[in-house]
Amino acid sequence: MKKYLIIGGSTGIGHSLAQILAQQGNEVHATYNKTEDFEPIQGVSFHSLNVMDDQPDLDFVGESLDGLIYCPGSINLKPFGRLKPESFIEDFKLQVVGAIKVIQACLPTLKKSEQASIVLFSTVAVQHGFNFHTQVATSKGAIEGLARSLAAEFAPKIRVNVIAPSLTNTPLANKLLSTEDKIQANADRHPLKRIGHAQDSANMAEFLLSEKSSWISGQVISVDGGMSRLKV
Ligand SMILES: NC(=O)c1ccc[n+]([C@@H]2O[C@H](COP(=O)([O-])OP(=O)(O)OC[C@H]3O[C@@H](n4cnc5c(N)ncnc54)[C@H](OP(=O)(O)O)[C@@H]3O)[C@@H](O)[C@H]2O)c1
């Protein structure tokens, strides 16, 4: 049995991952922030946490930790000219500084594991340019750089990898998927002709946290219906 911490486990990909890890009999701690009416999961301890706080309290983690996954993200799609520099800073605080604070707080406990794994999230929009994605691509580009540098610094004890999804049906993407027409149009844009399910990325996260991926570190792995590589 391993011990995992999911930052942002109340909805979406983090919630799906919490289900998978708990079903395997692992000790799973997951956090929520604004969503208090989330679906509870048997075997998962939920804790309130806001990564925007100066020093998020992670004392509940205990002595050691085998895996950490950081899910908080945003999708604020606007023309560049309509974004204020402050919006980029707020986004950076949530997506990048939040991850840094949590990783620093968990580092002593991760180091006590025989082989620990950290999984962070980017987006298809970093390696592939899309209109109106400057804000999210800026923060997620930093996540990719952070993860590669940490993977080198923490090797061989702690592996660090990144998942780069394309559009996935979670509360985060609600606005983009609010009608059947929008869902169909977005499905059609993907070579594999559907949008992502939370489980698509959760399955990849489970793999990257597990020993099945013990020779993989410093990678950005696309879970994107072929969007970043295929033109069909
Ligand atoms: N969905 C997509 O289309 C898509 C595409 C590309 C990349 N991604 C990336 O994949 C990751 C997971 O996304 P998702 O779609 O699963 O998102 P989601 O459904 O919105 O889940 C995000 C989780 O993060 C938590 N969270 C948000 N703000 C927080 C804060 N300030 N402090 C602590 N926790 C906070 C949320 O908690 P509460 O709900 O309780 O506030 C929730 O549990 C994100 O990094 C996202 O950028 C998603």
mmCIF file of C-alpha atoms and ligand atoms in Angstrom:
data_model
loop_
_atom_site.group_PDB
_atom_site.id
_atom_site.type_symbol
_atom_site.label_atom_id
_atom_site.label_comp_id
_atom_site.label_asym_id
_atom_site.label_seq_id
_atom_site.Cartn_x
_atom_site.Cartn_y
_atom_site.Cartn_z
ATOM 1 C CA MET A 1 0.000 0.000 0.000
ATOM 2 C CA LYS A 2 1.295 3.446 -0.964
ATOM 3 C CA LYS A 3 0.372 6.863 0.358
ATOM 4 C CA TYR A 4 -0.701 9.528 -2.128
ATOM 5 C CA LEU A 5 -1.662 13.191 -1.874
ATOM 6 C CA ILE A 6 -3.920 14.720 -4.534
ATOM 7 C CA ILE A 7 -4.076 18.512 -4.433
ATOM 8 C CA GLY A 8 -7.454 19.272 -6.019
ATOM 9 C CA GLY A 9 -9.271 15.955 -5.627
ATOM 10 C CA SER A 10 -12.809 17.273 -5.266
ATOM 11 C CA THR A 11 -13.640 17.342 -8.990
ATOM 12 C CA GLY A 12 -12.398 16.422 -12.446
ATOM 13 C CA ILE A 13 -9.193 14.506 -13.058
ATOM 14 C CA GLY A 14 -8.096 14.593 -9.393
ATOM 15 C CA HIS A 15 -11.407 13.097 -8.249
ATOM 16 C CA SER A 16 -11.198 10.353 -10.851
ATOM 17 C CA LEU A 17 -7.606 9.577 -9.807
ATOM 18 C CA ALA A 18 -8.626 9.447 -6.126
ATOM 19 C CA GLN A 19 -11.188 6.757 -7.020
ATOM 20 C CA ILE A 20 -8.629 4.688 -8.916
ATOM 21 C CA LEU A 21 -5.968 4.885 -6.183
ATOM 22 C CA ALA A 22 -8.447 4.137 -3.377
ATOM 23 C CA GLN A 23 -9.846 1.127 -5.250
ATOM 24 C CA GLN A 24 -6.296 -0.270 -5.363
ATOM 25 C CA GLY A 25 -6.201 -0.112 -1.546
ATOM 26 C CA ASN A 26 -3.782 2.813 -1.247
ATOM 27 C CA GLU A 27 -3.915 5.463 1.470
ATOM 28 C CA VAL A 28 -5.250 8.503 -0.364
ATOM 29 C CA HIS A 29 -5.445 12.076 0.886
ATOM 30 C CA ALA A 30 -7.194 14.566 -1.375
ATOM 31 C CA THR A 31 -7.939 18.251 -0.978
ATOM 32 C CA TYR A 32 -10.858 20.483 -1.897
ATOM 33 C CA ASN A 33 -11.112 24.235 -2.001
ATOM 34 C CA LYS A 34 -14.420 25.792 -3.121
ATOM 35 C CA THR A 35 -16.371 22.629 -3.964
ATOM 36 C CA GLU A 36 -17.703 21.453 -0.608
ATOM 37 C CA ASP A 37 -20.498 19.230 -1.975
ATOM 38 C CA PHE A 38 -18.108 16.879 -3.804
ATOM 39 C CA GLU A 39 -18.873 13.179 -4.103
ATOM 40 C CA PRO A 40 -17.151 11.396 -1.196
ATOM 41 C CA ILE A 41 -15.006 8.379 -2.071
ATOM 42 C CA GLN A 42 -14.643 5.375 0.221
ATOM 43 C CA GLY A 43 -11.072 5.164 1.476
ATOM 44 C CA VAL A 44 -10.172 8.771 0.602
ATOM 45 C CA SER A 45 -9.576 11.375 3.350
ATOM 46 C CA PHE A 46 -10.568 14.840 2.160
ATOM 47 C CA HIS A 47 -9.000 18.014 3.600
ATOM 48 C CA SER A 48 -9.743 21.684 2.962
ATOM 49 C CA LEU A 49 -6.838 23.537 1.344
ATOM 50 C CA ASN A 50 -6.348 26.738 -0.650
ATOM 51 C CA VAL A 51 -3.011 26.817 -2.463
ATOM 52 C CA MET A 52 -3.237 30.619 -2.633
ATOM 53 C CA ASP A 53 -2.643 30.755 1.150
ATOM 54 C CA ASP A 54 0.896 31.785 2.097
ATOM 55 C CA GLN A 55 1.674 28.504 3.819
ATOM 56 C CA PRO A 56 -0.883 25.798 3.010
ATOM 57 C CA ASP A 57 -1.229 23.439 5.996
ATOM 58 C CA LEU A 58 -0.250 19.911 4.946
ATOM 59 C CA ASP A 59 0.384 18.475 8.424
ATOM 60 C CA PHE A 60 -2.236 15.786 7.774
ATOM 61 C CA VAL A 61 0.181 14.069 5.365
ATOM 62 C CA GLY A 62 2.181 12.557 8.227
ATOM 63 C CA GLU A 63 5.686 11.097 8.070
ATOM 64 C CA SER A 64 6.115 9.852 4.509
ATOM 65 C CA LEU A 65 4.554 10.166 1.080
ATOM 66 C CA ASP A 66 4.947 8.097 -2.099
ATOM 67 C CA GLY A 67 3.223 10.332 -4.603
ATOM 68 C CA LEU A 68 1.991 13.876 -5.072
ATOM 69 C CA ILE A 69 -0.259 15.159 -7.842
ATOM 70 C CA TYR A 70 -1.083 18.823 -8.306
ATOM 71 C CA CYS A 71 -4.356 19.523 -10.146
ATOM 72 C CA PRO A 72 -5.369 23.191 -9.647
ATOM 73 C CA GLY A 73 -5.533 24.934 -13.010
ATOM 74 C CA SER A 74 -7.450 27.474 -15.046
ATOM 75 C CA ILE A 75 -8.693 28.025 -18.595
ATOM 76 C CA ASN A 76 -9.173 31.745 -19.143
ATOM 77 C CA LEU A 77 -9.316 32.081 -22.927
ATOM 78 C CA LYS A 78 -9.214 35.695 -24.162
ATOM 79 C CA PRO A 79 -7.513 37.742 -26.862
ATOM 80 C CA PHE A 80 -4.085 38.814 -25.610
ATOM 81 C CA GLY A 81 -5.014 42.518 -25.798
ATOM 82 C CA ARG A 82 -7.863 42.003 -23.339
ATOM 83 C CA LEU A 83 -5.718 40.367 -20.669
ATOM 84 C CA LYS A 84 -4.127 42.508 -17.974
ATOM 85 C CA PRO A 85 -0.628 41.642 -16.767
ATOM 86 C CA GLU A 86 -2.189 41.070 -13.318
ATOM 87 C CA SER A 87 -4.247 38.186 -14.759
ATOM 88 C CA PHE A 88 -1.046 36.430 -15.770
ATOM 89 C CA ILE A 89 0.353 36.950 -12.262
ATOM 90 C CA GLU A 90 -2.770 35.546 -10.541
ATOM 91 C CA ASP A 91 -2.742 32.564 -12.898
ATOM 92 C CA PHE A 92 0.951 31.988 -12.219
ATOM 93 C CA LYS A 93 0.290 32.066 -8.470
ATOM 94 C CA LEU A 94 -2.365 29.367 -8.764
ATOM 95 C CA GLN A 95 -0.717 27.067 -11.270
ATOM 96 C CA VAL A 96 3.010 27.484 -10.620
ATOM 97 C CA VAL A 97 3.664 29.088 -7.224
ATOM 98 C CA GLY A 98 0.958 26.880 -5.682
ATOM 99 C CA ALA A 99 2.734 23.793 -7.005
ATOM 100 C CA ILE A 100 6.070 25.093 -5.734
ATOM 101 C CA LYS A 101 4.664 25.701 -2.231
ATOM 102 C CA VAL A 102 3.118 22.228 -2.071
ATOM 103 C CA ILE A 103 6.210 20.442 -3.423
ATOM 104 C CA GLN A 104 8.449 22.289 -0.948
ATOM 105 C CA ALA A 105 6.123 21.419 1.933
ATOM 106 C CA CYS A 106 6.031 17.731 0.894
ATOM 107 C CA LEU A 107 9.704 17.312 0.040
ATOM 108 C CA PRO A 108 10.862 15.927 3.422
ATOM 109 C CA THR A 109 8.039 13.357 3.376
ATOM 110 C CA LEU A 110 8.613 12.414 -0.294
ATOM 111 C CA LYS A 111 12.298 11.857 0.428
ATOM 112 C CA LYS A 112 11.342 9.187 2.979
ATOM 113 C CA SER A 113 9.702 7.045 0.290
ATOM 114 C CA GLU A 114 11.702 4.278 -1.420
ATOM 115 C CA GLN A 115 10.664 5.742 -4.763
ATOM 116 C CA ALA A 116 8.431 8.784 -4.918
ATOM 117 C CA SER A 117 6.678 10.358 -7.889
ATOM 118 C CA ILE A 118 5.322 13.849 -8.547
ATOM 119 C CA VAL A 119 2.819 14.514 -11.335
ATOM 120 C CA LEU A 120 1.978 18.022 -12.547
ATOM 121 C CA PHE A 121 -0.384 19.265 -15.274
ATOM 122 C CA SER A 122 0.371 21.230 -18.412
ATOM 123 C CA THR A 123 -1.874 21.583 -21.472
ATOM 124 C CA VAL A 124 -1.711 20.738 -25.181
ATOM 125 C CA ALA A 125 -1.599 24.523 -25.706
ATOM 126 C CA VAL A 126 2.062 24.793 -24.647
ATOM 127 C CA GLN A 127 3.652 22.723 -27.419
ATOM 128 C CA HIS A 128 0.967 23.660 -29.952
ATOM 129 C CA GLY A 129 -0.116 27.285 -30.461
ATOM 130 C CA PHE A 130 -3.820 28.136 -30.181
ATOM 131 C CA ASN A 131 -5.628 31.484 -30.361
ATOM 132 C CA PHE A 132 -6.523 33.082 -27.020
ATOM 133 C CA HIS A 133 -4.432 30.671 -24.905
ATOM 134 C CA THR A 134 -1.626 33.036 -23.838
ATOM 135 C CA GLN A 135 -2.517 33.110 -20.153
ATOM 136 C CA VAL A 136 -2.796 29.379 -19.589
ATOM 137 C CA ALA A 137 0.135 28.582 -21.905
ATOM 138 C CA THR A 138 2.402 30.982 -19.998
ATOM 139 C CA SER A 139 1.776 29.303 -16.641
ATOM 140 C CA LYS A 140 1.802 25.791 -18.023
ATOM 141 C CA GLY A 141 5.025 26.454 -19.948
ATOM 142 C CA ALA A 142 6.562 27.333 -16.595
ATOM 143 C CA ILE A 143 5.215 24.102 -15.125
ATOM 144 C CA GLU A 144 6.985 22.113 -17.852
ATOM 145 C CA GLY A 145 10.284 23.885 -17.126
ATOM 146 C CA LEU A 146 9.842 23.484 -13.388
ATOM 147 C CA ALA A 147 9.113 19.782 -13.735
ATOM 148 C CA ARG A 148 12.127 19.047 -15.966
ATOM 149 C CA SER A 149 14.476 20.922 -13.635
ATOM 150 C CA LEU A 150 13.069 19.209 -10.561
ATOM 151 C CA ALA A 151 13.283 15.815 -12.248
ATOM 152 C CA ALA A 152 17.030 16.360 -12.683
ATOM 153 C CA GLU A 153 17.528 17.761 -9.193
ATOM 154 C CA PHE A 154 15.525 15.015 -7.435
ATOM 155 C CA ALA A 155 16.844 12.025 -9.447
ATOM 156 C CA PRO A 156 17.081 9.157 -8.696
ATOM 157 C CA LYS A 157 14.954 9.334 -5.548
ATOM 158 C CA ILE A 158 11.922 11.260 -6.776
ATOM 159 C CA ARG A 159 10.542 11.155 -10.332
ATOM 160 C CA VAL A 160 8.739 14.185 -11.773
ATOM 161 C CA ASN A 161 6.514 14.079 -14.855
ATOM 162 C CA VAL A 162 3.845 16.212 -16.494
ATOM 163 C CA ILE A 163 0.582 15.328 -18.215
ATOM 164 C CA ALA A 164 -0.508 17.644 -21.039
ATOM 165 C CA PRO A 165 -4.213 17.069 -21.733
ATOM 166 C CA SER A 166 -6.368 18.528 -24.434
ATOM 167 C CA LEU A 167 -9.968 19.549 -23.763
ATOM 168 C CA THR A 168 -11.363 17.261 -21.077
ATOM 169 C CA ASN A 169 -14.917 17.087 -19.756
ATOM 170 C CA THR A 170 -14.521 18.384 -16.203
ATOM 171 C CA PRO A 171 -15.948 21.377 -14.285
ATOM 172 C CA LEU A 172 -12.921 23.396 -15.413
ATOM 173 C CA ALA A 173 -14.042 23.117 -19.047
ATOM 174 C CA ASN A 174 -17.764 23.689 -18.317
ATOM 175 C CA LYS A 175 -18.049 26.879 -20.341
ATOM 176 C CA LEU A 176 -16.421 25.330 -23.397
ATOM 177 C CA LEU A 177 -18.671 22.271 -23.265
ATOM 178 C CA SER A 178 -21.992 23.781 -22.190
ATOM 179 C CA THR A 179 -24.071 22.542 -25.173
ATOM 180 C CA GLU A 180 -24.209 19.387 -27.289
ATOM 181 C CA ASP A 181 -23.126 21.474 -30.301
ATOM 182 C CA LYS A 182 -20.013 22.692 -28.500
ATOM 183 C CA ILE A 183 -19.154 19.157 -27.386
ATOM 184 C CA GLN A 184 -19.537 17.835 -30.937
ATOM 185 C CA ALA A 185 -17.536 20.694 -32.497
ATOM 186 C CA ASN A 186 -14.711 20.153 -30.018
ATOM 187 C CA ALA A 187 -14.804 16.385 -30.528
ATOM 188 C CA ASP A 188 -14.492 16.920 -34.287
ATOM 189 C CA ARG A 189 -11.342 19.051 -33.831
ATOM 190 C CA HIS A 190 -9.530 16.046 -32.341
ATOM 191 C CA PRO A 191 -8.042 13.346 -34.588
ATOM 192 C CA LEU A 192 -9.559 10.704 -32.274
ATOM 193 C CA LYS A 193 -12.964 12.418 -32.633
ATOM 194 C CA ARG A 194 -13.910 12.874 -29.028
ATOM 195 C CA ILE A 195 -13.116 15.146 -26.119
ATOM 196 C CA GLY A 196 -11.252 13.780 -23.122
ATOM 197 C CA HIS A 197 -12.803 12.098 -20.103
ATOM 198 C CA ALA A 198 -11.355 12.736 -16.646
ATOM 199 C CA GLN A 199 -10.373 9.053 -16.565
ATOM 200 C CA ASP A 200 -8.102 9.459 -19.614
ATOM 201 C CA SER A 201 -5.708 11.695 -17.692
ATOM 202 C CA ALA A 202 -6.376 9.966 -14.348
ATOM 203 C CA ASN A 203 -5.239 6.639 -15.865
ATOM 204 C CA MET A 204 -2.019 8.289 -17.065
ATOM 205 C CA ALA A 205 -1.489 9.867 -13.639
ATOM 206 C CA GLU A 206 -1.975 6.481 -11.968
ATOM 207 C CA PHE A 207 0.683 5.003 -14.295
ATOM 208 C CA LEU A 208 3.132 7.853 -13.623
ATOM 209 C CA LEU A 209 2.666 7.520 -9.867
ATOM 210 C CA SER A 210 3.166 3.758 -9.906
ATOM 211 C CA GLU A 211 6.278 1.599 -10.191
ATOM 212 C CA LYS A 212 5.157 0.640 -13.713
ATOM 213 C CA SER A 213 6.742 3.961 -14.773
ATOM 214 C CA SER A 214 9.863 3.630 -12.609
ATOM 215 C CA TRP A 215 12.213 4.390 -15.561
ATOM 216 C CA ILE A 216 10.364 7.526 -16.671
ATOM 217 C CA SER A 217 11.162 11.003 -15.373
ATOM 218 C CA GLY A 218 11.309 14.550 -16.744
ATOM 219 C CA GLN A 219 8.687 13.826 -19.413
ATOM 220 C CA VAL A 220 5.710 15.773 -20.668
ATOM 221 C CA ILE A 221 3.165 13.196 -21.801
ATOM 222 C CA SER A 222 0.290 14.176 -24.071
ATOM 223 C CA VAL A 223 -3.188 12.829 -23.334
ATOM 224 C CA ASP A 224 -4.922 14.710 -26.088
ATOM 225 C CA GLY A 225 -6.806 12.590 -28.627
ATOM 226 C CA GLY A 226 -3.929 13.032 -31.068
ATOM 227 C CA MET A 227 -4.276 16.827 -31.078
ATOM 228 C CA SER A 228 -0.585 17.718 -30.621
ATOM 229 C CA ARG A 229 0.919 15.325 -33.185
ATOM 230 C CA LEU A 230 -1.608 14.263 -35.803
ATOM 231 C CA LYS A 231 -3.157 16.027 -38.748
ATOM 232 C CA VAL A 232 -5.926 13.890 -40.252
HETATM 233 N N1 LIG B 1 -10.160 20.061 -18.271
HETATM 234 C C1 LIG B 1 -9.422 20.405 -19.317
HETATM 235 O O1 LIG B 1 -9.924 20.597 -20.444
HETATM 236 C C2 LIG B 1 -7.933 20.552 -19.180
HETATM 237 C C3 LIG B 1 -7.170 20.751 -20.342
HETATM 238 C C4 LIG B 1 -5.798 20.929 -20.223
HETATM 239 C C5 LIG B 1 -5.199 20.916 -18.974
HETATM 240 N N2 LIG B 1 -5.965 20.695 -17.856
HETATM 241 C C6 LIG B 1 -5.307 20.727 -16.566
HETATM 242 O O2 LIG B 1 -5.576 19.545 -15.827
HETATM 243 C C7 LIG B 1 -5.568 19.854 -14.432
HETATM 244 C C8 LIG B 1 -6.810 19.286 -13.780
HETATM 245 O O3 LIG B 1 -7.917 19.923 -14.376
HETATM 246 P P1 LIG B 1 -9.443 19.494 -14.173
HETATM 247 O O4 LIG B 1 -10.074 19.676 -15.488
HETATM 248 O O5 LIG B 1 -9.549 18.205 -13.460
HETATM 249 O O6 LIG B 1 -9.920 20.716 -13.233
HETATM 250 P P2 LIG B 1 -11.076 20.842 -12.148
HETATM 251 O O7 LIG B 1 -12.168 19.859 -12.398
HETATM 252 O O8 LIG B 1 -11.412 22.288 -12.081
HETATM 253 O O9 LIG B 1 -10.340 20.414 -10.788
HETATM 254 C C9 LIG B 1 -9.388 21.263 -10.222
HETATM 255 C C10 LIG B 1 -9.173 20.888 -8.772
HETATM 256 O O10 LIG B 1 -8.265 21.851 -8.216
HETATM 257 C C11 LIG B 1 -8.831 22.433 -7.066
HETATM 258 N N3 LIG B 1 -8.445 23.825 -6.913
HETATM 259 C C12 LIG B 1 -8.742 24.882 -7.714
HETATM 260 N N4 LIG B 1 -8.273 26.032 -7.183
HETATM 261 C C13 LIG B 1 -7.663 25.682 -6.023
HETATM 262 C C14 LIG B 1 -7.012 26.417 -5.008
HETATM 263 N N5 LIG B 1 -6.874 27.767 -5.068
HETATM 264 N N6 LIG B 1 -6.495 25.752 -3.954
HETATM 265 C C15 LIG B 1 -6.630 24.407 -3.858
HETATM 266 N N7 LIG B 1 -7.259 23.663 -4.782
HETATM 267 C C16 LIG B 1 -7.782 24.292 -5.838
HETATM 268 C C17 LIG B 1 -10.333 22.318 -7.261
HETATM 269 O O11 LIG B 1 -10.942 22.371 -5.983
HETATM 270 P P3 LIG B 1 -12.423 23.022 -5.738
HETATM 271 O O12 LIG B 1 -13.259 22.645 -6.922
HETATM 272 O O13 LIG B 1 -12.847 22.376 -4.458
HETATM 273 O O14 LIG B 1 -12.205 24.505 -5.607
HETATM 274 C C18 LIG B 1 -10.439 20.949 -7.922
HETATM 275 O O15 LIG B 1 -10.408 19.944 -6.959
HETATM 276 C C19 LIG B 1 -5.475 21.379 -14.329
HETATM 277 O O16 LIG B 1 -4.162 21.746 -13.978
HETATM 278 C C20 LIG B 1 -5.811 21.860 -15.710
HETATM 279 O O17 LIG B 1 -5.174 23.089 -16.040
HETATM 280 C C21 LIG B 1 -7.304 20.512 -17.943
#
